[in-house]
Amino acid sequence: MDPQTTWELRETWDSPIGTLRWDRLGPADGPPVVLLHGTPFSSYVWHEIAPALAAEGHRVHVWDMPGYGGSAKSDGQDVSLAAQGEVFAGLLGVWGLTRPSVVAHDFGGCVALRAHLLHGAEYERLALVDPVALRPWGSPFFRLVAEHTEVFEQLPAPLHEALVREYVSSASHRGLRPDVLDGLVAPWTGGAGQAAFYRQIGQADQRHTDEIQDLYPTMDLPVTVCWGAQDTWIPPAKGEELAALIPGARLRTIPDAGHLVPLDAPARLLAALLTFLAG
């Protein structure tokens, strides 16, 4: 796989909520690192970070959650944060990973936290990058779509794609290259992609973070919280709040980055992650 020219996950696993695609990079004997994406994104957000971590000797695992990216999208699919947390705990077993380091962005943060706190997944270290983890969450646009998914699902395809492009673009502070924006938007186009986009928003529910928020002070592992200084989706103050709740957690603010830190400031984020992973 050459992430510089394409991003295609070569392996599959038939999870309880649909076939997901995954891949791994780096030396087979390297310390394992798992990368989790958020919404409305896919593993493609890590297309610069993943090969760089692999080049530093890590065995990097990437995957598209069911309902996202290249993974299965189907009518009636359960793509909730609760379901994704269970799937991730199971996927670690499929990979044979008992204590990997985990790096999770956006909704992936909640997925990783739920797998750890509710389903017994053990991590060597956990890096949370602008995660969805604390009440309240959901932008005005997100809440509007969630309340009227049946209306948005009927948008003509060109209008839907324009909406998704504008929404995804707003997560970046520095602006996305056209090819990168295309890579983020493509999974949400076409009939199945359009339906999946509104399905995952319609199933987003704050109770899935409410269920675990009071457990954060019980966590006993190294945790770093990285936050884009110009994040307009989730205020940086949430990073301070989260770091204060998790014993020993350290907050790293990433300058000149919005919510899409892995794409806005990959070099700065990579430096922070390498330092953290090295212990």
PDB file of N, CA and C in Angstrom, residues 5-92:
ATOM      1  N   THR A   5       0.019   7.745  -2.890  1.00  0.00           N
ATOM      2  CA  THR A   5      -0.731   7.805  -4.139  1.00  0.00           C
ATOM      3  C   THR A   5      -2.149   7.283  -4.006  1.00  0.00           C
ATOM      4  N   THR A   6      -2.393   6.430  -3.020  1.00  0.00           N
ATOM      5  CA  THR A   6      -3.736   5.880  -2.837  1.00  0.00           C
ATOM      6  C   THR A   6      -3.889   5.465  -1.393  1.00  0.00           C
ATOM      7  N   TRP A   7      -5.130   5.291  -0.977  1.00  0.00           N
ATOM      8  CA  TRP A   7      -5.390   4.812   0.380  1.00  0.00           C
ATOM      9  C   TRP A   7      -6.445   3.731   0.261  1.00  0.00           C
ATOM     10  N   GLU A   8      -6.004   2.500   0.271  1.00  0.00           N
ATOM     11  CA  GLU A   8      -6.898   1.368   0.119  1.00  0.00           C
ATOM     12  C   GLU A   8      -6.558   0.339   1.174  1.00  0.00           C
ATOM     13  N   LEU A   9      -7.512  -0.027   1.986  1.00  0.00           N
ATOM     14  CA  LEU A   9      -7.312  -1.012   3.035  1.00  0.00           C
ATOM     15  C   LEU A   9      -7.543  -2.405   2.445  1.00  0.00           C
ATOM     16  N   ARG A  10      -6.558  -3.281   2.590  1.00  0.00           N
ATOM     17  CA  ARG A  10      -6.547  -4.534   1.837  1.00  0.00           C
ATOM     18  C   ARG A  10      -7.231  -5.696   2.538  1.00  0.00           C
ATOM     19  N   GLU A  11      -7.402  -5.615   3.854  1.00  0.00           N
ATOM     20  CA  GLU A  11      -7.938  -6.750   4.603  1.00  0.00           C
ATOM     21  C   GLU A  11      -9.384  -6.486   5.025  1.00  0.00           C
ATOM     22  N   THR A  12     -10.115  -7.557   5.361  1.00  0.00           N
ATOM     23  CA  THR A  12     -11.498  -7.406   5.804  1.00  0.00           C
ATOM     24  C   THR A  12     -11.756  -8.286   7.024  1.00  0.00           C
ATOM     25  N   TRP A  13     -12.760  -7.903   7.784  1.00  0.00           N
ATOM     26  CA  TRP A  13     -13.263  -8.722   8.889  1.00  0.00           C
ATOM     27  C   TRP A  13     -14.776  -8.543   8.945  1.00  0.00           C
ATOM     28  N   ASP A  14     -15.485  -9.661   9.030  1.00  0.00           N
ATOM     29  CA  ASP A  14     -16.943  -9.616   9.103  1.00  0.00           C
ATOM     30  C   ASP A  14     -17.371  -9.372  10.545  1.00  0.00           C
ATOM     31  N   SER A  15     -17.485  -8.118  10.898  1.00  0.00           N
ATOM     32  CA  SER A  15     -17.879  -7.753  12.262  1.00  0.00           C
ATOM     33  C   SER A  15     -19.382  -7.980  12.454  1.00  0.00           C
ATOM     34  N   PRO A  16     -19.869  -7.953  13.682  1.00  0.00           N
ATOM     35  CA  PRO A  16     -21.298  -8.137  13.927  1.00  0.00           C
ATOM     36  C   PRO A  16     -22.184  -7.073  13.283  1.00  0.00           C
ATOM     37  N   ILE A  17     -21.617  -5.938  12.907  1.00  0.00           N
ATOM     38  CA  ILE A  17     -22.445  -4.885  12.315  1.00  0.00           C
ATOM     39  C   ILE A  17     -22.059  -4.586  10.872  1.00  0.00           C
ATOM     40  N   GLY A  18     -21.315  -5.483  10.252  1.00  0.00           N
ATOM     41  CA  GLY A  18     -20.959  -5.299   8.847  1.00  0.00           C
ATOM     42  C   GLY A  18     -19.476  -5.495   8.607  1.00  0.00           C
ATOM     43  N   THR A  19     -19.144  -5.878   7.395  1.00  0.00           N
ATOM     44  CA  THR A  19     -17.749  -6.122   7.029  1.00  0.00           C
ATOM     45  C   THR A  19     -16.958  -4.817   7.080  1.00  0.00           C
ATOM     46  N   LEU A  20     -15.864  -4.840   7.801  1.00  0.00           N
ATOM     47  CA  LEU A  20     -15.007  -3.661   7.862  1.00  0.00           C
ATOM     48  C   LEU A  20     -13.697  -3.941   7.157  1.00  0.00           C
ATOM     49  N   ARG A  21     -13.083  -2.878   6.684  1.00  0.00           N
ATOM     50  CA  ARG A  21     -11.791  -2.976   6.012  1.00  0.00           C
ATOM     51  C   ARG A  21     -10.698  -2.461   6.944  1.00  0.00           C
ATOM     52  N   TRP A  22      -9.535  -3.138   6.865  1.00  0.00           N
ATOM     53  CA  TRP A  22      -8.422  -2.748   7.715  1.00  0.00           C
ATOM     54  C   TRP A  22      -7.101  -3.051   7.013  1.00  0.00           C
ATOM     55  N   ASP A  23      -6.039  -2.525   7.579  1.00  0.00           N
ATOM     56  CA  ASP A  23      -4.705  -2.797   7.038  1.00  0.00           C
ATOM     57  C   ASP A  23      -3.680  -2.507   8.126  1.00  0.00           C
ATOM     58  N   ARG A  24      -2.451  -2.887   7.868  1.00  0.00           N
ATOM     59  CA  ARG A  24      -1.376  -2.573   8.803  1.00  0.00           C
ATOM     60  C   ARG A  24      -0.101  -2.274   8.040  1.00  0.00           C
ATOM     61  N   LEU A  25       0.711  -1.434   8.629  1.00  0.00           N
ATOM     62  CA  LEU A  25       1.953  -0.976   8.021  1.00  0.00           C
ATOM     63  C   LEU A  25       3.075  -1.135   9.030  1.00  0.00           C
ATOM     64  N   GLY A  26       4.302  -1.210   8.544  1.00  0.00           N
ATOM     65  CA  GLY A  26       5.451  -1.243   9.426  1.00  0.00           C
ATOM     66  C   GLY A  26       5.927  -2.646   9.736  1.00  0.00           C
ATOM     67  N   PRO A  27       7.047  -2.758  10.434  1.00  0.00           N
ATOM     68  CA  PRO A  27       7.660  -4.061  10.709  1.00  0.00           C
ATOM     69  C   PRO A  27       6.770  -4.939  11.581  1.00  0.00           C
ATOM     70  N   ALA A  28       6.734  -6.235  11.263  1.00  0.00           N
ATOM     71  CA  ALA A  28       5.865  -7.165  11.987  1.00  0.00           C
ATOM     72  C   ALA A  28       6.206  -7.244  13.461  1.00  0.00           C
ATOM     73  N   ASP A  29       7.470  -6.977  13.826  1.00  0.00           N
ATOM     74  CA  ASP A  29       7.871  -7.083  15.223  1.00  0.00           C
ATOM     75  C   ASP A  29       7.890  -5.723  15.925  1.00  0.00           C
ATOM     76  N   GLY A  30       7.354  -4.690  15.277  1.00  0.00           N
ATOM     77  CA  GLY A  30       7.333  -3.372  15.886  1.00  0.00           C
ATOM     78  C   GLY A  30       6.256  -3.267  16.951  1.00  0.00           C
ATOM     79  N   PRO A  31       6.404  -2.337  17.899  1.00  0.00           N
ATOM     80  CA  PRO A  31       5.370  -2.141  18.913  1.00  0.00           C
ATOM     81  C   PRO A  31       4.055  -1.712  18.250  1.00  0.00           C
ATOM     82  N   PRO A  32       2.948  -2.369  18.585  1.00  0.00           N
ATOM     83  CA  PRO A  32       1.692  -2.108  17.889  1.00  0.00           C
ATOM     84  C   PRO A  32       1.047  -0.781  18.281  1.00  0.00           C
ATOM     85  N   VAL A  33       0.548  -0.095  17.262  1.00  0.00           N
ATOM     86  CA  VAL A  33      -0.201   1.143  17.431  1.00  0.00           C
ATOM     87  C   VAL A  33      -1.466   1.029  16.589  1.00  0.00           C
ATOM     88  N   VAL A  34      -2.603   1.373  17.173  1.00  0.00           N
ATOM     89  CA  VAL A  34      -3.875   1.339  16.457  1.00  0.00           C
ATOM     90  C   VAL A  34      -4.402   2.765  16.326  1.00  0.00           C
ATOM     91  N   LEU A  35      -4.823   3.129  15.114  1.00  0.00           N
ATOM     92  CA  LEU A  35      -5.352   4.462  14.838  1.00  0.00           C
ATOM     93  C   LEU A  35      -6.858   4.380  14.599  1.00  0.00           C
ATOM     94  N   LEU A  36      -7.617   5.229  15.282  1.00  0.00           N
ATOM     95  CA  LEU A  36      -9.069   5.280  15.118  1.00  0.00           C
ATOM     96  C   LEU A  36      -9.468   6.635  14.547  1.00  0.00           C
ATOM     97  N   HIS A  37     -10.355   6.595  13.564  1.00  0.00           N
ATOM     98  CA  HIS A  37     -10.864   7.828  12.958  1.00  0.00           C
ATOM     99  C   HIS A  37     -12.167   8.249  13.634  1.00  0.00           C
ATOM    100  N   GLY A  38     -12.678   9.403  13.242  1.00  0.00           N
ATOM    101  CA  GLY A  38     -13.946   9.891  13.751  1.00  0.00           C
ATOM    102  C   GLY A  38     -14.957  10.064  12.638  1.00  0.00           C
ATOM    103  N   THR A  39     -15.877  11.003  12.833  1.00  0.00           N
ATOM    104  CA  THR A  39     -16.936  11.234  11.862  1.00  0.00           C
ATOM    105  C   THR A  39     -16.942  12.695  11.435  1.00  0.00           C
ATOM    106  N   PRO A  40     -17.249  13.005  10.185  1.00  0.00           N
ATOM    107  CA  PRO A  40     -17.627  12.107   9.094  1.00  0.00           C
ATOM    108  C   PRO A  40     -16.411  11.707   8.260  1.00  0.00           C
ATOM    109  N   PHE A  41     -15.463  11.056   8.894  1.00  0.00           N
ATOM    110  CA  PHE A  41     -14.180  10.783   8.261  1.00  0.00           C
ATOM    111  C   PHE A  41     -13.987   9.279   8.063  1.00  0.00           C
ATOM    112  N   SER A  42     -12.757   8.866   7.891  1.00  0.00           N
ATOM    113  CA  SER A  42     -12.386   7.460   7.715  1.00  0.00           C
ATOM    114  C   SER A  42     -10.916   7.355   8.077  1.00  0.00           C
ATOM    115  N   SER A  43     -10.357   6.175   7.918  1.00  0.00           N
ATOM    116  CA  SER A  43      -8.938   6.000   8.205  1.00  0.00           C
ATOM    117  C   SER A  43      -8.059   6.888   7.335  1.00  0.00           C
ATOM    118  N   TYR A  44      -8.637   7.442   6.280  1.00  0.00           N
ATOM    119  CA  TYR A  44      -7.867   8.320   5.385  1.00  0.00           C
ATOM    120  C   TYR A  44      -7.305   9.545   6.124  1.00  0.00           C
ATOM    121  N   VAL A  45      -7.910   9.923   7.257  1.00  0.00           N
ATOM    122  CA  VAL A  45      -7.358  11.065   7.998  1.00  0.00           C
ATOM    123  C   VAL A  45      -5.937  10.772   8.483  1.00  0.00           C
ATOM    124  N   TRP A  46      -5.564   9.494   8.523  1.00  0.00           N
ATOM    125  CA  TRP A  46      -4.238   9.110   9.010  1.00  0.00           C
ATOM    126  C   TRP A  46      -3.257   8.816   7.874  1.00  0.00           C
ATOM    127  N   HIS A  47      -3.588   9.229   6.646  1.00  0.00           N
ATOM    128  CA  HIS A  47      -2.758   8.798   5.520  1.00  0.00           C
ATOM    129  C   HIS A  47      -1.357   9.405   5.529  1.00  0.00           C
ATOM    130  N   GLU A  48      -1.126  10.438   6.322  1.00  0.00           N
ATOM    131  CA  GLU A  48       0.232  10.964   6.482  1.00  0.00           C
ATOM    132  C   GLU A  48       0.880  10.444   7.758  1.00  0.00           C
ATOM    133  N   ILE A  49       0.103  10.344   8.831  1.00  0.00           N
ATOM    134  CA  ILE A  49       0.634   9.924  10.125  1.00  0.00           C
ATOM    135  C   ILE A  49       0.998   8.442  10.126  1.00  0.00           C
ATOM    136  N   ALA A  50       0.124   7.595   9.553  1.00  0.00           N
ATOM    137  CA  ALA A  50       0.330   6.142   9.628  1.00  0.00           C
ATOM    138  C   ALA A  50       1.665   5.704   9.016  1.00  0.00           C
ATOM    139  N   PRO A  51       1.988   6.092   7.773  1.00  0.00           N
ATOM    140  CA  PRO A  51       3.276   5.652   7.214  1.00  0.00           C
ATOM    141  C   PRO A  51       4.471   6.241   7.943  1.00  0.00           C
ATOM    142  N   ALA A  52       4.301   7.438   8.516  1.00  0.00           N
ATOM    143  CA  ALA A  52       5.411   8.036   9.272  1.00  0.00           C
ATOM    144  C   ALA A  52       5.673   7.249  10.558  1.00  0.00           C
ATOM    145  N   LEU A  53       4.611   6.823  11.248  1.00  0.00           N
ATOM    146  CA  LEU A  53       4.792   5.995  12.443  1.00  0.00           C
ATOM    147  C   LEU A  53       5.420   4.654  12.066  1.00  0.00           C
ATOM    148  N   ALA A  54       4.981   4.099  10.925  1.00  0.00           N
ATOM    149  CA  ALA A  54       5.542   2.828  10.473  1.00  0.00           C
ATOM    150  C   ALA A  54       7.028   2.975  10.161  1.00  0.00           C
ATOM    151  N   ALA A  55       7.401   4.096   9.556  1.00  0.00           N
ATOM    152  CA  ALA A  55       8.804   4.329   9.225  1.00  0.00           C
ATOM    153  C   ALA A  55       9.670   4.445  10.472  1.00  0.00           C
ATOM    154  N   GLU A  56       9.043   4.800  11.605  1.00  0.00           N
ATOM    155  CA  GLU A  56       9.769   4.890  12.873  1.00  0.00           C
ATOM    156  C   GLU A  56       9.786   3.557  13.619  1.00  0.00           C
ATOM    157  N   GLY A  57       9.297   2.499  12.962  1.00  0.00           N
ATOM    158  CA  GLY A  57       9.412   1.168  13.536  1.00  0.00           C
ATOM    159  C   GLY A  57       8.171   0.618  14.207  1.00  0.00           C
ATOM    160  N   HIS A  58       7.056   1.346  14.163  1.00  0.00           N
ATOM    161  CA  HIS A  58       5.825   0.875  14.780  1.00  0.00           C
ATOM    162  C   HIS A  58       5.037  -0.013  13.815  1.00  0.00           C
ATOM    163  N   ARG A  59       4.315  -0.965  14.368  1.00  0.00           N
ATOM    164  CA  ARG A  59       3.389  -1.792  13.595  1.00  0.00           C
ATOM    165  C   ARG A  59       2.031  -1.108  13.685  1.00  0.00           C
ATOM    166  N   VAL A  60       1.653  -0.423  12.628  1.00  0.00           N
ATOM    167  CA  VAL A  60       0.493   0.472  12.659  1.00  0.00           C
ATOM    168  C   VAL A  60      -0.728  -0.222  12.071  1.00  0.00           C
ATOM    169  N   HIS A  61      -1.810  -0.239  12.833  1.00  0.00           N
ATOM    170  CA  HIS A  61      -3.081  -0.820  12.403  1.00  0.00           C
ATOM    171  C   HIS A  61      -4.082   0.297  12.135  1.00  0.00           C
ATOM    172  N   VAL A  62      -4.710   0.261  10.955  1.00  0.00           N
ATOM    173  CA  VAL A  62      -5.731   1.244  10.599  1.00  0.00           C
ATOM    174  C   VAL A  62      -6.990   0.500  10.157  1.00  0.00           C
ATOM    175  N   TRP A  63      -8.146   1.111  10.369  1.00  0.00           N
ATOM    176  CA  TRP A  63      -9.399   0.457   9.982  1.00  0.00           C
ATOM    177  C   TRP A  63     -10.476   1.503   9.766  1.00  0.00           C
ATOM    178  N   ASP A  64     -11.432   1.142   8.898  1.00  0.00           N
ATOM    179  CA  ASP A  64     -12.628   1.955   8.699  1.00  0.00           C
ATOM    180  C   ASP A  64     -13.758   1.330   9.503  1.00  0.00           C
ATOM    181  N   MET A  65     -14.365   2.101  10.378  1.00  0.00           N
ATOM    182  CA  MET A  65     -15.500   1.582  11.130  1.00  0.00           C
ATOM    183  C   MET A  65     -16.616   1.171  10.173  1.00  0.00           C
ATOM    184  N   PRO A  66     -17.381   0.130  10.498  1.00  0.00           N
ATOM    185  CA  PRO A  66     -18.535  -0.218   9.665  1.00  0.00           C
ATOM    186  C   PRO A  66     -19.440   1.001   9.488  1.00  0.00           C
ATOM    187  N   GLY A  67     -19.840   1.241   8.224  1.00  0.00           N
ATOM    188  CA  GLY A  67     -20.634   2.421   7.914  1.00  0.00           C
ATOM    189  C   GLY A  67     -19.809   3.611   7.478  1.00  0.00           C
ATOM    190  N   TYR A  68     -18.478   3.463   7.475  1.00  0.00           N
ATOM    191  CA  TYR A  68     -17.568   4.561   7.144  1.00  0.00           C
ATOM    192  C   TYR A  68     -16.545   4.101   6.108  1.00  0.00           C
ATOM    193  N   GLY A  69     -15.996   5.065   5.371  1.00  0.00           N
ATOM    194  CA  GLY A  69     -14.899   4.778   4.465  1.00  0.00           C
ATOM    195  C   GLY A  69     -15.214   3.658   3.497  1.00  0.00           C
ATOM    196  N   GLY A  70     -14.314   2.692   3.402  1.00  0.00           N
ATOM    197  CA  GLY A  70     -14.503   1.567   2.493  1.00  0.00           C
ATOM    198  C   GLY A  70     -15.230   0.394   3.103  1.00  0.00           C
ATOM    199  N   SER A  71     -15.653   0.509   4.357  1.00  0.00           N
ATOM    200  CA  SER A  71     -16.362  -0.581   5.014  1.00  0.00           C
ATOM    201  C   SER A  71     -17.828  -0.613   4.605  1.00  0.00           C
ATOM    202  N   ALA A  72     -18.491  -1.713   4.976  1.00  0.00           N
ATOM    203  CA  ALA A  72     -19.867  -1.946   4.545  1.00  0.00           C
ATOM    204  C   ALA A  72     -20.818  -0.861   5.050  1.00  0.00           C
ATOM    205  N   LYS A  73     -21.735  -0.484   4.161  1.00  0.00           N
ATOM    206  CA  LYS A  73     -22.803   0.457   4.484  1.00  0.00           C
ATOM    207  C   LYS A  73     -24.114  -0.186   4.048  1.00  0.00           C
ATOM    208  N   SER A  74     -25.086  -0.287   4.955  1.00  0.00           N
ATOM    209  CA  SER A  74     -26.325  -0.977   4.607  1.00  0.00           C
ATOM    210  C   SER A  74     -27.514  -0.375   5.354  1.00  0.00           C
ATOM    211  N   ASP A  75     -28.695  -0.531   4.786  1.00  0.00           N
ATOM    212  CA  ASP A  75     -29.916  -0.047   5.406  1.00  0.00           C
ATOM    213  C   ASP A  75     -30.110  -0.734   6.756  1.00  0.00           C
ATOM    214  N   GLY A  76     -30.524   0.051   7.743  1.00  0.00           N
ATOM    215  CA  GLY A  76     -30.789  -0.504   9.057  1.00  0.00           C
ATOM    216  C   GLY A  76     -29.555  -0.834   9.869  1.00  0.00           C
ATOM    217  N   GLN A  77     -28.390  -0.499   9.367  1.00  0.00           N
ATOM    218  CA  GLN A  77     -27.140  -0.828  10.057  1.00  0.00           C
ATOM    219  C   GLN A  77     -27.004  -0.052  11.362  1.00  0.00           C
ATOM    220  N   ASP A  78     -26.547  -0.731  12.399  1.00  0.00           N
ATOM    221  CA  ASP A  78     -26.272  -0.088  13.680  1.00  0.00           C
ATOM    222  C   ASP A  78     -24.844   0.431  13.652  1.00  0.00           C
ATOM    223  N   VAL A  79     -24.697   1.752  13.525  1.00  0.00           N
ATOM    224  CA  VAL A  79     -23.358   2.347  13.487  1.00  0.00           C
ATOM    225  C   VAL A  79     -23.145   3.249  14.697  1.00  0.00           C
ATOM    226  N   SER A  80     -23.904   3.015  15.756  1.00  0.00           N
ATOM    227  CA  SER A  80     -23.826   3.835  16.951  1.00  0.00           C
ATOM    228  C   SER A  80     -22.465   3.704  17.620  1.00  0.00           C
ATOM    229  N   LEU A  81     -22.160   4.642  18.492  1.00  0.00           N
ATOM    230  CA  LEU A  81     -20.910   4.583  19.237  1.00  0.00           C
ATOM    231  C   LEU A  81     -20.867   3.349  20.132  1.00  0.00           C
ATOM    232  N   ALA A  82     -22.018   2.925  20.641  1.00  0.00           N
ATOM    233  CA  ALA A  82     -22.056   1.710  21.461  1.00  0.00           C
ATOM    234  C   ALA A  82     -21.635   0.504  20.640  1.00  0.00           C
ATOM    235  N   ALA A  83     -22.194   0.376  19.436  1.00  0.00           N
ATOM    236  CA  ALA A  83     -21.854  -0.759  18.576  1.00  0.00           C
ATOM    237  C   ALA A  83     -20.394  -0.707  18.151  1.00  0.00           C
ATOM    238  N   GLN A  84     -19.891   0.482  17.822  1.00  0.00           N
ATOM    239  CA  GLN A  84     -18.500   0.596  17.367  1.00  0.00           C
ATOM    240  C   GLN A  84     -17.524   0.245  18.486  1.00  0.00           C
ATOM    241  N   GLY A  85     -17.866   0.594  19.729  1.00  0.00           N
ATOM    242  CA  GLY A  85     -16.995   0.246  20.849  1.00  0.00           C
ATOM    243  C   GLY A  85     -16.862  -1.253  21.011  1.00  0.00           C
ATOM    244  N   GLU A  86     -17.976  -1.969  20.876  1.00  0.00           N
ATOM    245  CA  GLU A  86     -17.938  -3.434  20.962  1.00  0.00           C
ATOM    246  C   GLU A  86     -17.145  -4.024  19.800  1.00  0.00           C
ATOM    247  N   VAL A  87     -17.347  -3.472  18.606  1.00  0.00           N
ATOM    248  CA  VAL A  87     -16.617  -3.961  17.440  1.00  0.00           C
ATOM    249  C   VAL A  87     -15.115  -3.768  17.623  1.00  0.00           C
ATOM    250  N   PHE A  88     -14.710  -2.617  18.130  1.00  0.00           N
ATOM    251  CA  PHE A  88     -13.278  -2.366  18.299  1.00  0.00           C
ATOM    252  C   PHE A  88     -12.664  -3.344  19.290  1.00  0.00           C
ATOM    253  N   ALA A  89     -13.357  -3.609  20.400  1.00  0.00           N
ATOM    254  CA  ALA A  89     -12.847  -4.582  21.363  1.00  0.00           C
ATOM    255  C   ALA A  89     -12.683  -5.946  20.694  1.00  0.00           C
ATOM    256  N   GLY A  90     -13.635  -6.332  19.838  1.00  0.00           N
ATOM    257  CA  GLY A  90     -13.528  -7.597  19.126  1.00  0.00           C
ATOM    258  C   GLY A  90     -12.429  -7.600  18.098  1.00  0.00           C
ATOM    259  N   LEU A  91     -12.230  -6.471  17.417  1.00  0.00           N
ATOM    260  CA  LEU A  91     -11.207  -6.376  16.384  1.00  0.00           C
ATOM    261  C   LEU A  91      -9.812  -6.542  16.969  1.00  0.00           C
ATOM    262  N   LEU A  92      -9.594  -6.016  18.171  1.00  0.00           N
ATOM    263  CA  LEU A  92      -8.295  -6.206  18.813  1.00  0.00           C
ATOM    264  C   LEU A  92      -8.008  -7.694  19.015  1.00  0.00           C
TER     265      LEU A  92
END
